[in-house]
Coordinates of N, CA, C and O and ligand atoms in Angstrom, one line a residue:
X1 N 308.5 49.4 199.4 CA 307.6 48.2 199.9 C 306.3 48.6 200.1 O 305.8 49.1 201.1
X2 N 305.5 48.5 199.1 CA 304.0 48.8 199.2 C 303.2 47.6 199.7 O 303.7 46.5 199.7
X3 N 302.0 47.9 199.9 CA 301.2 46.7 200.3 C 300.9 45.8 199.1 O 300.9 46.4 198.0
X4 N 300.5 44.6 199.4 CA 300.2 43.7 198.2 C 298.8 43.1 198.4 O 298.3 43.1 199.5
X5 N 298.1 42.7 197.3 CA 296.8 42.1 197.3 C 296.9 40.8 196.6 O 297.4 40.7 195.5
X6 N 296.4 39.8 197.4 CA 296.1 38.4 196.8 C 294.8 37.9 197.2 O 294.5 38.1 198.5
X7 N 294.1 37.2 196.4 CA 292.8 36.7 196.7 C 291.9 37.7 197.4 O 291.2 37.3 198.4
X8 N 292.0 39.0 197.0 CA 291.2 40.0 197.7 C 291.5 40.4 199.0 O 290.8 41.2 199.6
X9 N 292.7 39.9 199.5 CA 293.2 40.3 200.8 C 294.4 41.3 200.7 O 295.1 41.1 199.8
X10 N 294.5 42.1 201.7 CA 295.5 43.1 201.7 C 296.6 42.6 202.7 O 296.4 42.3 203.8
X11 N 297.8 42.7 202.2 CA 299.1 42.4 203.0 C 299.9 43.6 203.1 O 300.2 44.2 202.1
X12 N 300.5 43.8 204.4 CA 301.4 44.9 204.6 C 302.8 44.5 204.9 O 302.9 43.4 205.4
X13 N 303.8 45.4 204.6 CA 305.2 45.0 204.9 C 305.4 44.5 206.2 O 304.8 45.1 207.2
X14 N 306.3 43.5 206.6 CA 306.5 43.0 207.9 C 307.9 42.9 208.2 O 308.5 43.4 209.2
X15 N 308.7 42.2 207.3 CA 310.1 42.0 207.5 C 310.8 42.2 206.2 O 310.5 41.5 205.2
X16 N 311.6 43.3 206.1 CA 312.3 43.6 205.0 C 313.4 42.6 204.5 O 314.0 42.1 205.4
X17 N 313.7 42.4 203.1 CA 314.6 41.6 202.7 C 316.0 41.7 203.3 O 316.7 40.6 203.6
X18 N 316.4 42.9 203.6 CA 317.8 43.2 204.3 C 317.8 42.6 205.6 O 318.8 42.0 206.0
X19 N 316.7 42.7 206.3 CA 316.6 42.2 207.8 C 316.7 40.6 207.7 O 317.4 40.0 208.4
X20 N 315.9 40.1 206.6 CA 316.0 38.6 206.5 C 317.5 38.1 206.1 O 317.9 37.2 206.8
X21 N 318.0 38.9 205.2 CA 319.4 38.6 204.9 C 320.3 38.5 206.0 O 321.2 37.6 206.3
X22 N 320.3 39.5 206.9 CA 321.2 39.6 208.1 C 320.9 38.3 209.0 O 321.8 38.0 209.6
X23 N 319.7 38.2 209.2 CA 319.4 37.1 210.2 C 319.7 35.8 209.7 O 320.1 34.9 210.6
X24 N 319.5 35.6 208.4 CA 319.9 34.3 207.9 C 321.4 34.1 207.9 O 321.9 33.0 208.2
X25 N 322.2 35.1 207.7 CA 323.7 35.1 207.9 C 324.0 34.8 209.3 O 325.0 33.9 209.6
X26 N 323.2 35.4 210.3 CA 323.5 34.9 211.7 C 323.3 33.5 212.0 O 324.1 32.8 212.7
X27 N 322.2 32.9 211.4 CA 321.9 31.6 211.6 C 323.0 30.7 211.1 O 323.4 29.7 211.5
X28 N 323.5 31.1 209.7 CA 324.5 30.4 209.1 C 325.8 30.3 209.9 O 326.4 29.3 210.0
X29 N 326.1 31.4 210.5 CA 327.3 31.5 211.3 C 327.0 30.5 212.6 O 328.1 29.8 212.9
X30 N 325.9 30.5 213.1 CA 325.7 29.6 214.3 C 325.9 28.2 213.9 O 326.5 27.4 214.6
X31 N 325.3 27.8 212.7 CA 325.4 26.4 212.2 C 326.8 26.1 211.9 O 327.3 25.0 212.3
X32 N 327.5 27.0 211.3 CA 328.9 26.8 211.0 C 329.8 26.5 212.2 O 330.4 25.5 212.2
X33 N 329.5 27.2 213.3 CA 330.2 27.0 214.6 C 329.9 25.6 215.2 O 330.8 24.9 215.6
X34 N 328.6 25.3 215.2 CA 328.2 24.1 215.6 C 328.6 22.9 215.0 O 328.9 21.8 215.6
X35 N 328.7 22.9 213.7 CA 329.0 21.7 212.9 C 330.4 21.9 212.2 O 330.6 21.2 211.2
X36 N 331.3 22.8 212.5 CA 332.6 23.0 212.1 C 333.3 21.5 211.9 O 333.4 20.7 213.0
X37 N 333.9 21.2 210.8 CA 334.6 19.9 210.7 C 333.7 18.8 210.4 O 334.0 17.7 210.2
X38 N 332.4 19.0 210.6 CA 331.3 17.9 210.3 C 330.8 18.1 208.9 O 331.2 19.1 208.1
X39 N 329.7 17.4 208.6 CA 329.4 17.4 207.2 C 327.7 17.4 207.4 O 327.0 16.3 206.9
X40 N 327.2 18.5 207.8 CA 325.7 18.4 208.0 C 324.9 18.4 206.7 O 325.4 18.9 205.7
X41 N 323.7 17.7 206.9 CA 322.8 17.6 205.8 C 321.5 18.4 206.0 O 320.8 18.1 206.8
X42 N 321.5 19.5 205.2 CA 320.2 20.4 205.4 C 319.1 19.6 204.6 O 319.3 19.2 203.4
X43 N 318.0 19.4 205.1 CA 316.8 18.8 204.5 C 315.7 19.9 204.3 O 315.1 20.2 205.4
X44 N 315.6 20.4 203.1 CA 314.6 21.5 202.8 C 313.2 21.0 202.6 O 313.1 20.1 201.7
X45 N 312.3 21.5 203.2 CA 310.9 21.1 203.1 C 310.2 22.0 201.9 O 309.9 23.2 202.2
X46 N 310.1 21.4 200.8 CA 309.5 22.2 199.7 C 308.0 22.4 199.9 O 307.4 21.5 200.6
X47 N 307.2 23.3 199.3 CA 307.9 24.5 198.5 C 308.4 25.6 199.4 O 309.4 26.2 198.9
X48 N 307.7 25.8 200.4 CA 307.8 27.0 201.1 C 309.3 27.4 201.7 O 309.7 28.4 201.6
X49 N 310.1 26.4 202.0 CA 311.3 26.7 202.7 C 312.5 26.9 201.6 O 313.6 27.1 202.0
X50 N 312.1 26.8 200.4 CA 313.2 26.7 199.4 C 314.1 28.1 199.4 O 315.3 27.9 199.4
X51 N 313.5 29.3 199.4 CA 314.5 30.4 199.3 C 315.2 30.5 200.7 O 316.4 30.8 200.6
X52 N 314.6 30.3 201.8 CA 315.3 30.3 203.1 C 316.5 29.2 203.1 O 317.6 29.5 203.4
X53 N 316.1 28.0 202.7 CA 317.1 26.9 202.8 C 318.3 27.1 201.8 O 319.4 26.9 202.3
X54 N 318.1 27.8 200.6 CA 319.2 28.0 199.8 C 320.0 29.2 200.3 O 321.3 29.1 200.3
X55 N 319.4 30.2 200.8 CA 320.2 31.3 201.4 C 321.0 30.7 202.6 O 322.2 31.2 202.8
X56 N 320.4 30.0 203.5 CA 321.0 29.5 204.6 C 322.1 28.6 204.2 O 323.2 28.7 204.9
X57 N 321.9 27.7 203.3 CA 323.0 26.8 202.8 C 324.2 27.6 202.4 O 325.3 27.2 202.8
X58 N 323.9 28.6 201.7 CA 325.1 29.4 201.1 C 325.8 30.2 202.2 O 326.8 30.7 201.9
X59 N 325.2 30.3 203.3 CA 325.7 31.1 204.4 C 326.5 30.3 205.4 O 327.1 30.8 206.4
X60 N 326.6 28.9 205.2 CA 327.2 28.0 206.0 C 328.6 27.8 205.5 O 328.7 27.5 204.3
X61 N 329.7 28.0 206.4 CA 331.0 28.0 205.9 C 331.8 26.8 206.4 O 332.9 26.9 206.9
X62 N 331.2 25.6 206.2 CA 331.7 24.4 206.4 C 331.2 23.5 205.5 O 330.0 23.7 204.9
X63 N 331.8 22.3 205.2 CA 331.2 21.3 204.2 C 329.8 20.9 204.6 O 329.6 20.3 205.6
X64 N 328.7 21.2 203.7 CA 327.5 20.9 204.1 C 326.8 20.4 202.8 O 327.3 20.6 201.7
X65 N 325.7 19.6 203.0 CA 325.0 19.2 201.7 C 323.5 19.5 201.9 O 323.0 19.9 203.1
X66 N 322.8 19.4 200.8 CA 321.3 19.7 200.9 C 320.6 18.8 200.1 O 321.0 18.3 199.1
X67 N 319.3 18.5 200.7 CA 318.4 17.7 200.0 C 317.1 18.2 200.1 O 316.8 19.1 201.0
X68 N 316.2 17.7 199.2 CA 314.8 18.4 199.1 C 313.7 17.3 199.3 O 313.7 16.3 198.8
X69 N 312.8 17.6 200.2 CA 311.7 16.7 200.4 C 310.3 17.6 200.2 O 310.4 18.8 200.3
X70 N 309.2 16.8 200.1 CA 307.9 17.5 200.0 C 307.1 16.8 201.1 O 307.2 15.6 201.4
X71 N 306.3 17.6 201.7 CA 305.3 17.1 202.9 C 304.4 18.2 203.0 O 304.6 19.2 203.6
X72 N 303.1 18.0 202.6 CA 302.2 19.1 202.6 C 301.0 18.9 203.6 O 300.5 17.8 203.7
X73 N 300.7 20.1 204.3 CA 299.7 19.8 205.3 C 298.8 21.1 205.4 O 298.2 21.1 206.4
X74 N 299.0 22.0 204.5 CA 298.3 23.3 204.6 C 297.4 23.5 203.4 O 297.8 23.4 202.3
X75 N 296.2 24.0 203.6 CA 295.4 24.4 202.5 C 294.7 25.8 202.8 O 294.2 25.9 204.0
X76 N 295.0 26.8 201.9 CA 294.4 28.1 202.2 C 295.1 28.7 203.5 O 296.3 28.6 203.6
X77 N 294.2 29.2 204.3 CA 294.9 29.9 205.5 C 294.7 29.2 206.8 O 295.0 29.7 207.8
X78 N 294.2 28.0 206.8 CA 293.9 27.3 208.1 C 294.8 26.0 208.0 O 294.8 25.2 207.0
X79 N 295.4 25.7 209.1 CA 296.2 24.4 209.2 C 295.1 23.2 209.2 O 294.3 23.2 209.9
X80 N 295.3 22.3 208.3 CA 294.4 21.3 208.1 C 294.6 20.2 209.1 O 293.7 19.4 209.4
X81 N 295.8 20.1 209.6 CA 296.1 19.1 210.5 C 296.5 17.7 209.9 O 297.1 16.9 210.3
X82 N 296.3 17.6 208.5 CA 296.5 16.4 207.7 C 298.0 16.5 207.3 O 298.4 17.5 206.8
X83 N 298.8 15.5 207.6 CA 300.1 15.5 207.2 C 300.3 14.4 206.3 O 299.9 13.2 206.6
X84 N 300.9 14.5 205.1 CA 301.3 13.4 204.2 C 302.7 12.7 204.4 O 303.4 13.3 205.2
X85 N 303.0 11.7 203.7 CA 304.3 11.2 203.9 C 305.4 12.1 203.3 O 305.2 12.9 202.5
X86 N 306.7 11.6 203.7 CA 307.9 12.3 203.3 C 308.1 11.8 201.8 O 308.2 10.6 201.6
X87 N 308.2 12.8 200.9 CA 308.5 12.4 199.4 C 309.9 13.0 199.1 O 310.2 14.1 199.5
X88 N 310.6 12.0 198.3 CA 311.8 12.7 197.7 C 313.1 12.4 198.2 O 314.1 12.8 197.8
X89 N 313.1 11.7 199.4 CA 314.4 11.5 200.0 C 315.0 10.2 199.5 O 314.5 9.2 199.8
X90 N 316.0 10.3 198.7 CA 316.5 9.2 197.9 C 317.8 8.7 198.7 O 317.9 7.3 198.6
X91 N 318.6 9.3 199.3 CA 319.8 8.8 200.0 C 319.5 8.6 201.5 O 318.7 9.2 202.0
X92 N 320.3 7.6 202.0 CA 320.2 7.4 203.4 C 320.6 8.5 204.2 O 321.6 9.2 204.0
X93 N 320.0 8.8 205.4 CA 320.5 9.8 206.3 C 321.0 9.1 207.5 O 321.4 9.8 208.5
X94 N 321.1 7.8 207.6 CA 321.7 7.2 208.8 C 323.1 7.7 209.1 O 324.0 7.8 208.3
X95 N 323.3 8.0 210.3 CA 324.6 8.5 210.7 C 324.9 10.0 210.5 O 326.0 10.5 210.7
X96 N 324.0 10.5 209.8 CA 324.2 12.0 209.3 C 323.7 13.0 210.3 O 322.9 12.8 211.1
X97 N 324.3 14.2 210.4 CA 323.9 15.3 211.1 C 322.8 16.0 210.4 O 323.2 16.8 209.4
X98 N 321.5 15.8 210.6 CA 320.6 16.3 209.8 C 319.9 17.6 210.4 O 319.6 17.6 211.5
X99 N 319.8 18.6 209.6 CA 319.1 19.8 210.0 C 317.9 20.0 209.0 O 318.0 20.2 207.9
X100 N 316.7 19.8 209.6 CA 315.5 20.2 208.8 C 315.3 21.6 208.6 O 315.3 22.3 209.7
X101 N 315.1 22.0 207.4 CA 314.9 23.4 207.2 C 313.3 23.8 206.8 O 312.9 23.3 205.7
X102 N 312.7 24.4 207.5 CA 311.2 24.9 207.2 C 311.0 26.4 207.1 O 311.8 27.1 207.6
X103 N 310.0 26.7 206.5 CA 309.6 28.2 206.4 C 309.1 28.6 207.6 O 309.4 29.7 208.1
X104 N 308.1 27.9 208.2 CA 307.3 28.4 209.3 C 306.9 27.2 210.3 O 306.5 26.2 209.7
X105 N 306.9 27.3 211.6 CA 306.2 26.4 212.4 C 305.0 27.1 213.1 O 305.2 28.1 213.7
X106 N 303.9 26.5 212.8 CA 302.6 27.2 213.2 C 302.1 26.3 214.4 O 302.4 26.4 215.5
X107 N 301.3 25.2 214.1 CA 300.8 24.4 215.1 C 301.9 23.3 215.5 O 301.9 22.8 216.6
X108 N 302.9 23.2 214.6 CA 304.0 22.2 214.9 C 303.7 20.9 214.5 O 304.5 19.9 214.6
X109 N 302.5 20.6 213.9 CA 302.1 19.3 213.6 C 303.0 18.6 212.4 O 303.3 17.5 212.5
X110 N 303.2 19.5 211.5 CA 304.1 19.0 210.3 C 305.4 18.6 210.8 O 305.9 17.5 210.4
X111 N 306.0 19.6 211.6 CA 307.4 19.3 212.2 C 307.5 18.0 213.0 O 308.4 17.3 213.0
X112 N 306.4 17.9 213.9 CA 306.4 16.8 214.7 C 306.4 15.5 214.0 O 307.2 14.6 214.4
X113 N 305.5 15.5 212.9 CA 305.5 14.2 212.2 C 306.8 13.9 211.4 O 307.3 12.9 211.3
X114 N 307.4 15.0 210.9 CA 308.6 14.9 210.2 C 309.7 14.5 211.0 O 310.6 13.6 210.6
X115 N 309.8 15.0 212.2 CA 310.9 14.7 213.2 C 310.8 13.2 213.5 O 311.8 12.4 213.6
X116 N 309.5 12.6 213.7 CA 309.4 11.2 214.0 C 309.8 10.4 212.8 O 310.6 9.4 212.9
X117 N 309.4 10.8 211.6 CA 309.8 10.0 210.4 C 311.2 10.0 210.2 O 311.8 8.9 209.9
X118 N 311.8 11.1 210.2 CA 313.3 11.2 210.0 C 314.1 10.6 211.1 O 315.1 9.9 211.0
X119 N 313.6 10.8 212.3 CA 314.3 10.2 213.5 C 314.4 8.7 213.4 O 315.3 8.0 213.8
X120 N 313.4 8.0 212.8 CA 313.4 6.5 212.6 C 314.4 6.1 211.6 O 314.9 5.0 211.6
X121 N 315.0 7.1 210.8 CA 315.9 6.7 209.8 C 317.3 6.8 210.4 O 318.4 6.8 209.6
X122 N 317.5 7.0 211.8 CA 318.7 6.9 212.6 C 319.9 7.9 212.1 O 321.0 7.5 211.9
X123 N 319.4 9.2 212.1 CA 320.5 10.2 211.8 C 321.4 10.2 213.1 O 320.9 9.9 214.3
X124 N 322.6 10.8 213.0 CA 323.4 11.0 214.2 C 322.9 12.0 215.0 O 322.9 11.9 216.2
X125 N 322.3 13.1 214.4 CA 321.7 14.0 215.1 C 320.6 14.6 214.3 O 320.6 14.6 213.0
X126 N 319.6 15.3 214.9 CA 318.5 15.8 214.2 C 318.1 17.2 214.8 O 317.8 17.3 216.0
X127 N 318.3 18.3 214.0 CA 317.9 19.6 214.5 C 317.0 20.3 213.5 O 316.8 19.8 212.4
X128 N 316.4 21.3 214.0 CA 315.4 22.1 213.1 C 315.8 23.5 213.0 O 316.1 24.2 214.0
X129 N 315.8 24.1 211.8 CA 315.9 25.4 211.6 C 314.6 25.9 210.9 O 314.2 25.3 209.9
X130 N 314.0 26.9 211.4 CA 312.8 27.5 210.8 C 313.0 29.0 210.6 O 313.5 29.7 211.6
X131 N 312.5 29.6 209.5 CA 312.6 31.0 209.3 C 311.7 31.7 210.3 O 312.2 32.7 210.9
X132 N 310.5 31.3 210.4 CA 309.5 31.8 211.3 C 309.0 30.8 212.3 O 308.7 29.6 212.0
X133 N 308.6 31.2 213.5 CA 308.0 30.4 214.5 C 306.9 31.2 215.2 O 307.2 32.3 215.6
X134 N 305.8 30.6 215.3 CA 304.6 31.2 216.0 C 304.4 30.4 217.3 O 303.6 29.5 217.5
X135 N 305.1 30.7 218.4 CA 305.1 30.0 219.6 C 303.7 29.9 220.2 O 303.4 28.8 220.8
X136 N 302.9 30.9 220.1 CA 301.6 30.9 220.7 C 300.6 30.0 219.9 O 299.6 29.8 220.4
X137 N 300.9 29.5 218.7 CA 300.1 28.7 218.0 C 300.5 27.2 218.1 O 299.8 26.3 217.7
X138 N 301.6 26.9 218.8 CA 302.2 25.6 218.9 C 301.3 24.6 219.6 O 300.8 25.0 220.8
X139 N 301.0 23.5 219.1 CA 300.1 22.5 219.7 C 301.0 21.4 220.1 O 300.5 20.4 220.8
X140 N 302.2 21.2 219.6 CA 303.1 20.1 219.9 C 304.3 20.6 220.7 O 305.3 21.0 220.1
X141 N 304.2 20.6 222.0 CA 305.4 21.1 222.8 C 306.7 20.5 222.7 O 307.7 21.0 222.9
X142 N 306.6 19.3 222.1 CA 308.0 18.4 221.9 C 308.7 19.2 220.8 O 310.0 19.1 220.7
X143 N 308.1 20.0 220.0 CA 308.8 20.8 218.9 C 309.4 22.0 219.4 O 308.7 23.0 219.8
X144 N 310.9 21.9 219.4 CA 311.7 22.9 219.9 C 312.6 23.4 218.9 O 313.7 22.7 218.9
X145 N 312.3 24.2 217.9 CA 313.3 24.5 216.9 C 314.7 25.0 217.4 O 314.7 25.9 218.4
X146 N 315.8 24.6 216.8 CA 317.1 24.9 217.3 C 317.6 26.3 216.7 O 318.3 27.0 217.4
X147 N 317.2 26.5 215.6 CA 317.5 27.8 214.8 C 316.2 28.4 214.4 O 315.5 28.0 213.6
X148 N 316.0 29.6 214.9 CA 314.7 30.4 214.6 C 315.1 31.7 214.0 O 315.8 32.6 214.7
X149 N 314.6 32.1 212.8 CA 314.8 33.3 212.3 C 314.1 34.4 213.0 O 314.7 35.3 213.6
X150 N 312.8 34.3 213.0 CA 312.0 35.3 213.8 C 310.8 34.7 214.5 O 310.2 33.9 213.8
X151 N 310.7 35.0 215.7 CA 309.4 34.6 216.5 C 308.4 35.6 216.1 O 308.6 36.8 216.3
X152 N 307.1 35.2 215.8 CA 306.2 36.1 215.4 C 304.8 35.7 216.1 O 304.6 34.5 216.5
X153 N 303.9 36.7 216.1 CA 302.6 36.4 216.7 C 301.7 35.6 215.7 O 302.1 35.3 214.6
X154 N 300.6 35.1 216.2 CA 299.7 34.3 215.3 C 299.1 35.1 214.3 O 297.9 35.6 214.4
X155 N 299.7 35.3 213.1 CA 299.2 36.0 212.1 C 299.6 35.4 210.8 O 300.5 34.6 210.8
X156 N 298.8 35.6 209.8 CA 299.1 35.0 208.4 C 300.1 35.8 207.6 O 299.9 37.0 207.4
X157 N 301.2 35.2 207.2 CA 302.4 35.7 206.6 C 302.5 35.2 205.2 O 302.3 34.1 205.0
X158 N 303.1 36.1 204.4 CA 303.4 35.6 202.9 C 304.7 36.2 202.6 O 305.2 37.2 203.1
X159 N 305.3 35.6 201.5 CA 306.5 36.2 200.9 C 307.7 35.4 201.4 O 307.7 34.6 202.3
X160 N 308.9 35.5 200.6 CA 310.1 34.8 200.8 C 309.8 33.2 201.0 O 310.3 32.7 201.9
X161 N 309.0 32.8 200.1 CA 308.8 31.3 200.1 C 307.4 30.9 200.6 O 306.8 30.0 200.2
X162 N 306.8 31.8 201.5 CA 305.5 31.6 202.2 C 304.4 31.9 201.1 O 304.4 33.1 200.6
X163 N 303.4 31.2 201.1 CA 302.4 31.4 200.0 C 300.9 31.6 200.6 O 300.7 31.2 201.7
X164 N 300.1 32.1 199.7 CA 298.6 32.0 199.8 C 298.2 31.4 198.5 O 298.3 31.9 197.4
X165 N 297.8 30.1 198.6 CA 297.2 29.3 197.7 C 298.3 29.3 196.4 O 297.9 29.5 195.3
X166 N 299.5 29.1 196.7 CA 300.6 29.1 195.7 C 301.1 30.3 195.3 O 302.3 30.4 194.7
X167 N 300.6 31.5 195.7 CA 301.0 32.8 195.2 C 301.9 33.6 196.3 O 301.9 33.1 197.5
X168 N 302.7 34.4 195.9 CA 303.4 35.3 196.7 C 304.8 34.8 197.2 O 305.6 35.4 197.9
X169 N 305.1 33.5 196.9 CA 306.4 32.9 197.2 C 307.6 33.7 196.8 O 308.6 33.8 197.3
X170 N 307.4 34.4 195.5 CA 308.5 35.1 194.9 C 308.8 36.5 195.4 O 309.7 37.2 195.1
X171 N 308.0 37.0 196.5 CA 308.3 38.3 197.1 C 309.6 38.2 197.9 O 309.8 37.2 198.5
X172 N 310.4 39.3 197.7 CA 311.7 39.2 198.5 C 311.5 39.6 200.0 O 312.3 39.2 200.7
X173 N 310.4 40.3 200.2 CA 310.1 40.7 201.6 C 309.1 39.9 202.2 O 308.3 39.2 201.4
X174 N 308.9 39.9 203.5 CA 307.8 39.1 204.2 C 306.7 40.2 204.4 O 306.9 41.3 204.9
X175 N 305.4 39.8 204.2 CA 304.2 40.6 204.5 C 303.3 39.9 205.4 O 303.3 38.6 205.4
X176 N 302.5 40.7 206.1 CA 301.4 40.1 207.0 C 300.2 40.5 206.5 O 299.9 41.6 206.1
X177 N 299.1 39.6 206.8 CA 297.7 40.0 206.5 C 297.3 41.1 207.3 O 297.4 41.2 208.5
X178 N 296.8 42.2 206.5 CA 296.3 43.4 207.3 C 295.1 43.1 208.2 O 294.3 42.4 207.8
X179 N 295.3 43.6 209.4 CA 294.0 43.5 210.4 C 293.0 44.4 210.0 O 293.2 45.7 210.2
X180 N 291.8 44.0 209.4 CA 290.9 44.8 209.0 C 289.8 45.2 210.0 O 288.8 46.0 209.9
X181 N 290.0 44.6 211.3 CA 289.0 44.7 212.2 C 288.9 46.1 212.9 O 287.8 46.3 213.6
X182 N 289.8 46.9 212.7 CA 289.8 48.3 213.5 C 289.3 49.4 212.5 O 289.4 50.5 212.8
X183 N 288.8 49.0 211.3 CA 288.4 50.0 210.4 C 287.1 50.8 210.8 O 286.3 50.4 211.5
Ligands
IMP201 P1 302.0 23.5 211.1 O1 302.0 22.1 210.8 O2 300.6 24.0 211.6 O3 303.1 23.9 211.9 O4 302.1 24.2 209.7 C1 303.2 24.3 209.0 C2 303.0 24.6 207.6 O5 301.8 25.5 207.4 C3 304.1 25.5 207.1 O6 305.2 24.6 206.5 C4 303.5 26.3 206.1 O7 303.6 25.8 204.8 C5 302.0 26.5 206.4 N1 301.8 27.8 207.2 C6 301.6 28.0 208.6 N2 301.6 29.3 208.8 C7 301.6 30.0 207.6 C8 301.5 31.4 207.2 O8 301.3 32.2 208.1 N3 301.6 31.6 206.0 C9 301.8 30.7 205.0 N4 301.9 29.4 205.2 C10 301.8 29.0 206.6
MG202 MG1 305.8 24.5 204.5

């Protein structure tokens, strides 16, 4: 796992694929016990959450379904705060046990809006699974993820679905932007 360069920036290894795999399996077991005998619906927020959502989905050992939506709020390395509408949800979620699956919760604005929009569609329950969570960046205290892969400090992360301007999503490991301030 060497360092990677994108857009002239250097990223260093942060969470190895094996550690991700183990943690996703743990979350899958938690969800399995919680929803045993039920039929939870995972809603994957594209594009970033795709690798995590598919791995999580396959680690759930009870009947589960998956759907994919888009909702973009991020440009480059700064959260724009702009949140668009939910796109791509074709079937009703009324009465369903819905688990929103995200790659990362940063300010929480995206998740806050998404929970409000999906909440209006009358699911039986609404929970949140996120691979990464930056608690110190959270601006919406109402956002309390139920399943968290890793709590991380306020740093810019790429890999395993997370991108920098569309790049690096295909990395198997997670990398963090190198802090150049101590050079
Ligand atoms: P929030 O609305 O500020 O919580 O931002 C959530 C979205 O911003 C995530 O779904 C990501 O797409 C993006 N994002 C936040 N932090 C990072 C990061 O460190 N790397 C890559 N994307 C990020
Ligand atoms: Mg995202």
